[in-house]
mmCIF file of N, CA and C in Angstrom:
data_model
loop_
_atom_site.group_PDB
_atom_site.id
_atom_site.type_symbol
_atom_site.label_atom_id
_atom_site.label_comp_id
_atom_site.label_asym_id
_atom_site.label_seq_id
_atom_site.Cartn_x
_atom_site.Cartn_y
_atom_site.Cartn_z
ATOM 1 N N UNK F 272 0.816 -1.188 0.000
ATOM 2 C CA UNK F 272 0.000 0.000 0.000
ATOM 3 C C UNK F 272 0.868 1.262 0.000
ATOM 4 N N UNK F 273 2.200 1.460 0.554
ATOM 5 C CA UNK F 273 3.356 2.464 0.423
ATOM 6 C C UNK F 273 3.316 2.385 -0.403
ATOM 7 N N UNK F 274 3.204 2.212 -1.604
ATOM 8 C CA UNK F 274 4.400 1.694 -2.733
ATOM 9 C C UNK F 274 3.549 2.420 -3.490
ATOM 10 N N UNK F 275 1.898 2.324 -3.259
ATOM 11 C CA UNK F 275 1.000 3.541 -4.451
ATOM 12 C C UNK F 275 1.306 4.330 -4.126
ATOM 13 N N UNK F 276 1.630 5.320 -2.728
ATOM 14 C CA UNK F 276 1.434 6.527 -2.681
ATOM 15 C C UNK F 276 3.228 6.908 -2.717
ATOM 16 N N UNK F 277 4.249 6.370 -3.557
ATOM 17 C CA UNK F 277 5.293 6.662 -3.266
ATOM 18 C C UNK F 277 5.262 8.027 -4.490
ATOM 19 N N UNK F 278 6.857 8.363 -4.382
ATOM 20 C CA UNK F 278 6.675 9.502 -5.743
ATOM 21 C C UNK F 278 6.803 9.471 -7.021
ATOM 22 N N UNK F 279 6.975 7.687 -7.354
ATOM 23 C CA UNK F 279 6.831 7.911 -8.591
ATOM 24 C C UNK F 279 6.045 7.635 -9.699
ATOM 25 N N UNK F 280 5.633 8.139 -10.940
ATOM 26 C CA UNK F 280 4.780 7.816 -11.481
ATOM 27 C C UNK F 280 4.417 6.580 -11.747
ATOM 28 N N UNK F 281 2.677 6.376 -12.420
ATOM 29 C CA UNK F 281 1.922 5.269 -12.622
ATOM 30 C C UNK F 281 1.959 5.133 -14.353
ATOM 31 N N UNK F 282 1.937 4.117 -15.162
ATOM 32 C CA UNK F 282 1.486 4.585 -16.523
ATOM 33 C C UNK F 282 0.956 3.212 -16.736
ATOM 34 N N UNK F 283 -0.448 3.280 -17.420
ATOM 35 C CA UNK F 283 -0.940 1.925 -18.097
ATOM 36 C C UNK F 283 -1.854 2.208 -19.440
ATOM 37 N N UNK F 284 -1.960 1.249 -20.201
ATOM 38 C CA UNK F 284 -2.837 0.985 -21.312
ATOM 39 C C UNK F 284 -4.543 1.102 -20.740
ATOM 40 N N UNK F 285 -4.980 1.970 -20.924
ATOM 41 C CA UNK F 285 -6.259 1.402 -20.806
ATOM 42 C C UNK F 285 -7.357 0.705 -21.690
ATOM 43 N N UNK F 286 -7.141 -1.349 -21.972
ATOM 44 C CA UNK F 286 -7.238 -1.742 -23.252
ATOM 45 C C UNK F 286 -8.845 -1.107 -23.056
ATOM 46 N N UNK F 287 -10.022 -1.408 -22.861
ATOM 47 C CA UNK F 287 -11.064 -1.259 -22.946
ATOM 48 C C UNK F 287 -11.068 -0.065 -23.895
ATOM 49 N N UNK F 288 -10.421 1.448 -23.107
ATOM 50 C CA UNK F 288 -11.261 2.984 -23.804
ATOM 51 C C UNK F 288 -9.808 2.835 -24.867
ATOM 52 N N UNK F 289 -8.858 2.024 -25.448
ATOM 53 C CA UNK F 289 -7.634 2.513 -26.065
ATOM 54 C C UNK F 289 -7.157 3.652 -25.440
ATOM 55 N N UNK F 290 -6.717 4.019 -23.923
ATOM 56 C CA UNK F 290 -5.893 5.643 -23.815
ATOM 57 C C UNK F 290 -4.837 5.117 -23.090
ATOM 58 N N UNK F 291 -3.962 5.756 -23.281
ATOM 59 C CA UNK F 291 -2.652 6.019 -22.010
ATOM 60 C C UNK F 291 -2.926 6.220 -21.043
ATOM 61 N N UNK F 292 -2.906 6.075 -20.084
ATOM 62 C CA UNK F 292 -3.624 7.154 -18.623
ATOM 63 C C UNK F 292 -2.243 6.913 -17.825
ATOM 64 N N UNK F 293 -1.575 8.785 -17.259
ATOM 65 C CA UNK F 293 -0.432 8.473 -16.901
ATOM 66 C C UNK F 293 -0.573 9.432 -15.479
ATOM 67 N N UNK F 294 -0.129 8.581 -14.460
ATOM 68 C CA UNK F 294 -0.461 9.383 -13.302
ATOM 69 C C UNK F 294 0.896 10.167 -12.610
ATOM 70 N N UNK F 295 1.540 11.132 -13.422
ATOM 71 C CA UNK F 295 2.955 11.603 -12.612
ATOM 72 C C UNK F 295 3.194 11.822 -11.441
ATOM 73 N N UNK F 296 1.565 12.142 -10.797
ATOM 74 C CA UNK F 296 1.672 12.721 -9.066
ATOM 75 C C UNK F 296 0.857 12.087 -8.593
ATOM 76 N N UNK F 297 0.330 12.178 -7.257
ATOM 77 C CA UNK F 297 -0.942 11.859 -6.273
ATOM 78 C C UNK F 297 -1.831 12.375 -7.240
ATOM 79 N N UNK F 298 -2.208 13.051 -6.929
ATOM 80 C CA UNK F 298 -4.270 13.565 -7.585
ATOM 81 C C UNK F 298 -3.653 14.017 -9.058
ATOM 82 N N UNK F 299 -3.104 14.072 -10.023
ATOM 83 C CA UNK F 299 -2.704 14.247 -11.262
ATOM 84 C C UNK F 299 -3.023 13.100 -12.127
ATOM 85 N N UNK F 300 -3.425 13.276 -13.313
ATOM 86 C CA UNK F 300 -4.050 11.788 -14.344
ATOM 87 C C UNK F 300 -4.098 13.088 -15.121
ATOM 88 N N UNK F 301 -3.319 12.029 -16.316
ATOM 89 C CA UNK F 301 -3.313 12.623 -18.162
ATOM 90 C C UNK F 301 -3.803 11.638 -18.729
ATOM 91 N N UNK F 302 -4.385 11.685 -19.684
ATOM 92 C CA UNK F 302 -4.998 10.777 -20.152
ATOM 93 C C UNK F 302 -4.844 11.241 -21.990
ATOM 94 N N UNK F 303 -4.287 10.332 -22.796
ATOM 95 C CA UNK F 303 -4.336 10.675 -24.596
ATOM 96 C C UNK F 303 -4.733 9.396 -25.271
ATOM 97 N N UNK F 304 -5.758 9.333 -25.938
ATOM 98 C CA UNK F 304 -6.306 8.052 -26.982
ATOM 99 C C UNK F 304 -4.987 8.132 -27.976
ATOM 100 N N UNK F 305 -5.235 6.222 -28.239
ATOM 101 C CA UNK F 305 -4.852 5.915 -29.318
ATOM 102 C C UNK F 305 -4.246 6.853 -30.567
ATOM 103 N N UNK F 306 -5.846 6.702 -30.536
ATOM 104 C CA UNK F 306 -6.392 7.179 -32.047
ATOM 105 C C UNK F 306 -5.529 8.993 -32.443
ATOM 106 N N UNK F 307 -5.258 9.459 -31.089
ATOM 107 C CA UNK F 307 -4.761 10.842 -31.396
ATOM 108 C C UNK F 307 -3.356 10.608 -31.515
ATOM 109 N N UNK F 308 -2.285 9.775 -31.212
ATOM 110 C CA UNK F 308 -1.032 10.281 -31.411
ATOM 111 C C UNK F 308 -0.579 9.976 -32.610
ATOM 112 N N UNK F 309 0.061 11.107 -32.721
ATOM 113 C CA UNK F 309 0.426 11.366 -34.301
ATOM 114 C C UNK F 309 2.376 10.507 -34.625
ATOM 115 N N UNK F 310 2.761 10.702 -33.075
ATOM 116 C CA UNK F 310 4.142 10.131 -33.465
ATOM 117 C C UNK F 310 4.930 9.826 -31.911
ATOM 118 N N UNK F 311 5.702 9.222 -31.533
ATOM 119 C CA UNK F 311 6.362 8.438 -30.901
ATOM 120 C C UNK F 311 7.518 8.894 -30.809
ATOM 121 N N UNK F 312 8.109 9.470 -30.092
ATOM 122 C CA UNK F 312 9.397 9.889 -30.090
ATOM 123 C C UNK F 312 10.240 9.430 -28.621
ATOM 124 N N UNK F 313 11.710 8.911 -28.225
ATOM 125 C CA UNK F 313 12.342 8.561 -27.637
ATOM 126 C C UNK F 313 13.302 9.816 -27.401
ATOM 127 N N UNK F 314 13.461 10.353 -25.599
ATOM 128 C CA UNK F 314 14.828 11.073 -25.535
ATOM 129 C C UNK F 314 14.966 10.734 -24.434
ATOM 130 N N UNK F 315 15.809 11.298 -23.885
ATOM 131 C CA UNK F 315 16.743 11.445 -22.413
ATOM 132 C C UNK F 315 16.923 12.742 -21.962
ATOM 133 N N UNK F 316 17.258 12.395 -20.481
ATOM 134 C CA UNK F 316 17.742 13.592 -19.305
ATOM 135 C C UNK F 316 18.641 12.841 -19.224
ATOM 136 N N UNK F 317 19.950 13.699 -19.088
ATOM 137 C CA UNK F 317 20.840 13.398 -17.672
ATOM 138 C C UNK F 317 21.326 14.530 -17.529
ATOM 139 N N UNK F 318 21.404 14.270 -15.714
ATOM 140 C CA UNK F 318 21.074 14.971 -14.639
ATOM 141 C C UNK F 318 22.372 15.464 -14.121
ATOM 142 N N UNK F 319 23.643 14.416 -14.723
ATOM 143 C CA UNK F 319 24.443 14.462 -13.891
ATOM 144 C C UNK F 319 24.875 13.005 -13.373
ATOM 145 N N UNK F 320 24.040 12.435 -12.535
ATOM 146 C CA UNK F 320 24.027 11.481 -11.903
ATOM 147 C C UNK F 320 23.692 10.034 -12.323
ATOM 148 N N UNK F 321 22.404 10.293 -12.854
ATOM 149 C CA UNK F 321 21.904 9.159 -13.892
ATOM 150 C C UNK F 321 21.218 9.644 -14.724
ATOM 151 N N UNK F 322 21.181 8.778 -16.175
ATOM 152 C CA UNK F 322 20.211 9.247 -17.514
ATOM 153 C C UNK F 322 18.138 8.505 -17.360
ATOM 154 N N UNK F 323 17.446 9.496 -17.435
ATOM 155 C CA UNK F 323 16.441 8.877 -17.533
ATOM 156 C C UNK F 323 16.117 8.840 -19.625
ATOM 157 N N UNK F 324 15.383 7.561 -19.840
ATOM 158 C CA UNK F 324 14.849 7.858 -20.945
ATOM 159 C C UNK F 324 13.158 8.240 -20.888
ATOM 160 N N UNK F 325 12.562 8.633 -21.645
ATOM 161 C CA UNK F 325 11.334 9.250 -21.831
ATOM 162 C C UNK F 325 10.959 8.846 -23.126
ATOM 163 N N UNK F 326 9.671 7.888 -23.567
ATOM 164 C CA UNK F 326 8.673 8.612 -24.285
ATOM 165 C C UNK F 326 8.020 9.235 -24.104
ATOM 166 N N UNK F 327 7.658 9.992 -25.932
ATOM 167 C CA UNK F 327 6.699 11.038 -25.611
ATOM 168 C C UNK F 327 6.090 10.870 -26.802
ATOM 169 N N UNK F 328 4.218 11.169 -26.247
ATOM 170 C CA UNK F 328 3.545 10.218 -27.186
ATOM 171 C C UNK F 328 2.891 12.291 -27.642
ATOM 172 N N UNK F 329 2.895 12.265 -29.170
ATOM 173 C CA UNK F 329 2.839 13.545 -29.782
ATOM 174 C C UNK F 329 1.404 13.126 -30.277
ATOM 175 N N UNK F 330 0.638 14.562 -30.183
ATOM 176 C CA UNK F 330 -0.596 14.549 -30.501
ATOM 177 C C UNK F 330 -1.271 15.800 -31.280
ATOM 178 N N UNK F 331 -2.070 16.215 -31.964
ATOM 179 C CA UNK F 331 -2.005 17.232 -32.374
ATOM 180 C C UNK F 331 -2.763 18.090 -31.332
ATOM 181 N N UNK F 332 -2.367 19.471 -31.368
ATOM 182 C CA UNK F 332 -3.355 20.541 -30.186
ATOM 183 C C UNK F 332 -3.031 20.177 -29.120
ATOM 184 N N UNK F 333 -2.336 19.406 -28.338
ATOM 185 C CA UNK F 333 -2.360 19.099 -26.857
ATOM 186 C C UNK F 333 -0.101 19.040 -26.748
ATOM 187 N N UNK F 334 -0.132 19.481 -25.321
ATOM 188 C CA UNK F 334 1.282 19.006 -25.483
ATOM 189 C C UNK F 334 1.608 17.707 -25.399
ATOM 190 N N UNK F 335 3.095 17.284 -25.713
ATOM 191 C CA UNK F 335 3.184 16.071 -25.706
ATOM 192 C C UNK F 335 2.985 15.033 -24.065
ATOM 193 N N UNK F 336 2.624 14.190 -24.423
ATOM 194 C CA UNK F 336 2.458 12.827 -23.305
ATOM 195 C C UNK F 336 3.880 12.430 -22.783
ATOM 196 N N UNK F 337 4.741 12.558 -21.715
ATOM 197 C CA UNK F 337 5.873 12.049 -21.239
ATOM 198 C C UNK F 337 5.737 11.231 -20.583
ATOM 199 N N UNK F 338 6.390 9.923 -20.913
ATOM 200 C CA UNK F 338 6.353 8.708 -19.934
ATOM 201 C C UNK F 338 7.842 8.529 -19.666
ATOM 202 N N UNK F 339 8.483 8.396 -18.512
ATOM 203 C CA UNK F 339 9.431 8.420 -18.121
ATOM 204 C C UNK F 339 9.416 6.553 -17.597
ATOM 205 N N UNK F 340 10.791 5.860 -18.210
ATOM 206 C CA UNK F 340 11.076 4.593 -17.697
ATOM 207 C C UNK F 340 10.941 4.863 -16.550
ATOM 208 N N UNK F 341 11.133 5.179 -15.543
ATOM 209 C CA UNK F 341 10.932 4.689 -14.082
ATOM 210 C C UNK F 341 9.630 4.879 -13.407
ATOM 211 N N UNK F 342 8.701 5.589 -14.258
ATOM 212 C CA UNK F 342 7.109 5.398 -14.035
ATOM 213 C C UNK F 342 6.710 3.591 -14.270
ATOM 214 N N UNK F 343 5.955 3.316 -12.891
ATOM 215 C CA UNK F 343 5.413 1.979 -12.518
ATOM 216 C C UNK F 343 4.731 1.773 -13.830
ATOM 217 N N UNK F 344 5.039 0.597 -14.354
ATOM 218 C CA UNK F 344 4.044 0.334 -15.527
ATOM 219 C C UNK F 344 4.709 0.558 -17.199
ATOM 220 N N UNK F 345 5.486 1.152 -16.901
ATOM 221 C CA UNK F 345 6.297 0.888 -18.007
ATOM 222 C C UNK F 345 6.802 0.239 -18.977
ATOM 223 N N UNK F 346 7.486 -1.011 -18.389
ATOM 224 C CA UNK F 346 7.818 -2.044 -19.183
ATOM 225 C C UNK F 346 6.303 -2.451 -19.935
ATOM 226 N N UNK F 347 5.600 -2.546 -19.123
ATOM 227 C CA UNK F 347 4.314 -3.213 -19.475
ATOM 228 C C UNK F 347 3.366 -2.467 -20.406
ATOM 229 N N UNK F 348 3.470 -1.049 -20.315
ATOM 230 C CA UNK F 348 3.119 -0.156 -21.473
ATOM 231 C C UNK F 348 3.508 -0.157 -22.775
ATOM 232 N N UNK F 349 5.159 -0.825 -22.917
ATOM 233 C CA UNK F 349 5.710 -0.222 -24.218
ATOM 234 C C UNK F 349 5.567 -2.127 -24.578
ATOM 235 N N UNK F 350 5.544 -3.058 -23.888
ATOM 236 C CA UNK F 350 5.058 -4.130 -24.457
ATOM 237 C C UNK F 350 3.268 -3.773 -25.239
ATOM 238 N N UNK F 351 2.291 -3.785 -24.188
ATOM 239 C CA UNK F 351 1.188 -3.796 -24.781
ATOM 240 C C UNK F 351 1.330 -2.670 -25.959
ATOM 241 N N UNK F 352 1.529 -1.116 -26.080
ATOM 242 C CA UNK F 352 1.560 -0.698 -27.311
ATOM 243 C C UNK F 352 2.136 -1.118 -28.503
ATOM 244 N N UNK F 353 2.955 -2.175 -28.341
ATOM 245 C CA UNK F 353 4.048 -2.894 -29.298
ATOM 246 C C UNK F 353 3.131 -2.868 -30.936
ATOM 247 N N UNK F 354 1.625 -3.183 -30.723
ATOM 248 C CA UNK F 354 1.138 -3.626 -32.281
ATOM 249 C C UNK F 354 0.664 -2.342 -32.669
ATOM 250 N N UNK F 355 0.354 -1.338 -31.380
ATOM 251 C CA UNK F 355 -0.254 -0.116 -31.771
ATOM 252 C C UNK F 355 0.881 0.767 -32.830
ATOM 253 N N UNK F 356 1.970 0.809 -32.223
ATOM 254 C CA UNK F 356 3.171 1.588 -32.581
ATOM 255 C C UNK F 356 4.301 0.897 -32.539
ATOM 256 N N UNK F 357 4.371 0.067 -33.934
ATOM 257 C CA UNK F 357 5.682 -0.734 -34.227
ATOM 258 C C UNK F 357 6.769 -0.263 -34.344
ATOM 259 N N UNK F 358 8.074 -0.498 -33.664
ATOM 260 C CA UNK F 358 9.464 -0.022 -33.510
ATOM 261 C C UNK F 358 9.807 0.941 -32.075
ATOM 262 N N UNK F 359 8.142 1.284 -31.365
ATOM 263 C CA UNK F 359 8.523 1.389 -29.846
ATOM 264 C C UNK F 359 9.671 0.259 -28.972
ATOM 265 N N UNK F 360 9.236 -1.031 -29.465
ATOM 266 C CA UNK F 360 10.328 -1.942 -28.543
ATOM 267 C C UNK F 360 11.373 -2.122 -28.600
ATOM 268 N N UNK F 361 12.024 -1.143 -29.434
ATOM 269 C CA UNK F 361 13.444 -0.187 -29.660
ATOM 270 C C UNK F 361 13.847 0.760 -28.715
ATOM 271 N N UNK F 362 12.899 0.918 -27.839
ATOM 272 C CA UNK F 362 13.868 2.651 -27.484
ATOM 273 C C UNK F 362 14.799 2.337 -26.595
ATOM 274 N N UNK F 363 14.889 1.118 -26.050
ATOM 275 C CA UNK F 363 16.478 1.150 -24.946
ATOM 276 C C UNK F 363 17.917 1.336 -26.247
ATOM 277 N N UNK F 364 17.900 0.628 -27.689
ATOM 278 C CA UNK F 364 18.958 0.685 -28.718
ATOM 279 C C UNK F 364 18.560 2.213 -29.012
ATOM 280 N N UNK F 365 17.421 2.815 -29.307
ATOM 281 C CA UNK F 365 17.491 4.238 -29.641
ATOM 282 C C UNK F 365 17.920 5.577 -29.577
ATOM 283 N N UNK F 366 18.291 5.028 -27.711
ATOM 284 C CA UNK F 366 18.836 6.393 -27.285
ATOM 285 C C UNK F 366 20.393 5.907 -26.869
ATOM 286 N N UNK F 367 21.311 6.201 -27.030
ATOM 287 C CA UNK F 367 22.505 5.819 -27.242
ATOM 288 C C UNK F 367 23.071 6.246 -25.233
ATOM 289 N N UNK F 368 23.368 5.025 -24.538
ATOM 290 C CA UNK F 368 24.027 5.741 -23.062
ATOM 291 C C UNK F 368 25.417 6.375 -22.854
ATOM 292 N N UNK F 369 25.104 7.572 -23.801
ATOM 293 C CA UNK F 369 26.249 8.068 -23.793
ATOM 294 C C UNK F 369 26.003 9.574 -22.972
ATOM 295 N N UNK F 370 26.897 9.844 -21.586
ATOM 296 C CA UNK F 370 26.552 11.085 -20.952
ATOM 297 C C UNK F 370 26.597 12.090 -21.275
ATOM 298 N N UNK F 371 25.644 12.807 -21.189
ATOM 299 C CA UNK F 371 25.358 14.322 -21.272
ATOM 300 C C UNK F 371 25.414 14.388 -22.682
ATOM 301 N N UNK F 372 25.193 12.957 -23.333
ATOM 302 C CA UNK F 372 24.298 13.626 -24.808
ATOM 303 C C UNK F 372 23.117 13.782 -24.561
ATOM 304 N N UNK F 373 22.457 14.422 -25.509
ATOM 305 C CA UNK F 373 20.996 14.543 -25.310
ATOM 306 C C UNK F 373 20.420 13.961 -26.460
ATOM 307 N N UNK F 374 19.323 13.266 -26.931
ATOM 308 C CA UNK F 374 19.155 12.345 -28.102
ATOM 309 C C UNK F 374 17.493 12.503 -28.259
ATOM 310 N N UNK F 375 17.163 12.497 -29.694
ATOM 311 C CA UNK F 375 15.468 12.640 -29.301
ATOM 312 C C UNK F 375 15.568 12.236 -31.022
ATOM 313 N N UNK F 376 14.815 10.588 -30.825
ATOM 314 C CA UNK F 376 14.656 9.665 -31.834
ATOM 315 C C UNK F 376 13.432 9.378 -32.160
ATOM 316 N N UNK F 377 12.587 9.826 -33.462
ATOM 317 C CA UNK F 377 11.332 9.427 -33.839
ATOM 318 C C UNK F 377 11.385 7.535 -33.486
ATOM 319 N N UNK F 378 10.635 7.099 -33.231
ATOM 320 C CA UNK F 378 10.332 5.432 -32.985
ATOM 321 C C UNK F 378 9.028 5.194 -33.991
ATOM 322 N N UNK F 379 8.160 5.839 -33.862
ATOM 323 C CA UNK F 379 7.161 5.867 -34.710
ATOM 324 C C UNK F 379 6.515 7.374 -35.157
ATOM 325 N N UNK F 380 6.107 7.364 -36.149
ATOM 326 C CA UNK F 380 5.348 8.359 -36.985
ATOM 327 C C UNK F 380 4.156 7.642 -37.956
ATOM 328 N N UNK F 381 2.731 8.114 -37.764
ATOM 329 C CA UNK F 381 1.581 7.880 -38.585
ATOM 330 C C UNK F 381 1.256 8.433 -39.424
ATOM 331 N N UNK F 382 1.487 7.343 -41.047
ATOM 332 C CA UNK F 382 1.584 8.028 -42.088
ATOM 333 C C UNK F 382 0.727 8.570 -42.749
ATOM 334 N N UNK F 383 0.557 10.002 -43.459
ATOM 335 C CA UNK F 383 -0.065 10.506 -43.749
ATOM 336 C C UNK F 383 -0.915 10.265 -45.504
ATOM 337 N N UNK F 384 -1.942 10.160 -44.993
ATOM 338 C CA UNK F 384 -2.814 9.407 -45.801
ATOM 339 C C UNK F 384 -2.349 10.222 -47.153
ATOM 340 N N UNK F 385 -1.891 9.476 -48.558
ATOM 341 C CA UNK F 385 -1.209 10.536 -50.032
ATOM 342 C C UNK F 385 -2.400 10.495 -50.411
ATOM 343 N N UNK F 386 -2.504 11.529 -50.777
ATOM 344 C CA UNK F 386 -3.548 12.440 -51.490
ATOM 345 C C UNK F 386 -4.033 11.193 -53.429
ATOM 346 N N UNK F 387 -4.993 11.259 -53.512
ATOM 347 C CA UNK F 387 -5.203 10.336 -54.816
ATOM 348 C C UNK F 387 -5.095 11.007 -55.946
ATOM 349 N N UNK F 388 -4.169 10.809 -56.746
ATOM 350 C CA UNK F 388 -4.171 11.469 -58.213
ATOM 351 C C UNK F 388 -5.440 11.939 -58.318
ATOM 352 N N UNK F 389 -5.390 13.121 -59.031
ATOM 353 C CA UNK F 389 -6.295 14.311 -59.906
ATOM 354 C C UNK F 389 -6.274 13.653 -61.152
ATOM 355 N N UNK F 390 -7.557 13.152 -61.515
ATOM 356 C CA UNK F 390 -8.121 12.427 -62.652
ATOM 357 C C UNK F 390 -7.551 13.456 -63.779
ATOM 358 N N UNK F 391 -7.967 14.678 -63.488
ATOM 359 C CA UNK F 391 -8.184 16.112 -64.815
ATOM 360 C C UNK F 391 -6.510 16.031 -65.160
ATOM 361 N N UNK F 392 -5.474 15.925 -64.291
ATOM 362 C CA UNK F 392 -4.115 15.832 -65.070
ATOM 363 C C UNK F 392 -4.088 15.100 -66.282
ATOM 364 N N UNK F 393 -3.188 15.056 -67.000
ATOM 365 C CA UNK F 393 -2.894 14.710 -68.581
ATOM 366 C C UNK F 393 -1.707 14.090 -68.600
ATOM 367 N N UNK F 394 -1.597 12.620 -68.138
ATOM 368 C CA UNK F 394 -0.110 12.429 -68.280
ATOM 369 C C UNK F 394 0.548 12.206 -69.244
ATOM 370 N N UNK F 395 1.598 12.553 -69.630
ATOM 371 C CA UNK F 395 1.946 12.393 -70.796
ATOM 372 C C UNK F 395 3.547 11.004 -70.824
ATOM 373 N N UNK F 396 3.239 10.286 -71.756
ATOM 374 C CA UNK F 396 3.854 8.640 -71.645
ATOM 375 C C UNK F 396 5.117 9.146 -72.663
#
């Protein structure tokens, strides 16, 4: 029962509604669907002392979603999103542990639907 109210964050899948729901503090909950993130990106802090890595789940209109590895639930987040957002189960090779670089690696991006040829063009063979 310590161990919920300690300080560090919560993060899980919520399969039922598809959202992230990420709890960084006591009474704090973010919450971003599926369906809204536009891209997946991997970086790091270091502090000095030790490097944290971070995803951050990008959405349009809202700031980005930060999930920090040492938020409870983690491992278990970037497994279950695995089919949502293929090449997340990369980001420990992504961010390189090299100190006091700073690194910020797309993992995934959702591709943007190409527009269908314009019938009225005239191609010429």
């Amino acid at each position: 029962m310590r161990d919920r109210f300690g300080a560090r964050g919560t993060v899980h899948l919520d399969r039922e509604a598809q959202v992230i729901v990420h709890c960084p503090a006591r009474f704090h909950a973010t919450e971003l669907a599926l369906e809204q993130v536009t891209r997946v990106e991997a970086g790091n802090r270091d502090d000095g002392s030790f490097e944290t890595i971070f995803l951050y789940f990008h959405a349009e209109g809202v700031s980005p979603l930060a999930v920090s590895e040492n938020d409870r639930g983690f491992t278990e987040l970037v497994r279950d999103l695995g089919n949502a957002f293929p090449g997340i189960g990369d980001w420990q090779a992504a961010v390189p542990p090299v100190a006091f670089q700073l690194t910020s690696v797309d993992l995934w991006k959702r591709e943007e639907p190409q527009a269908p040829e314009d019938p009225a063009v005239d191609h010429v063979a």
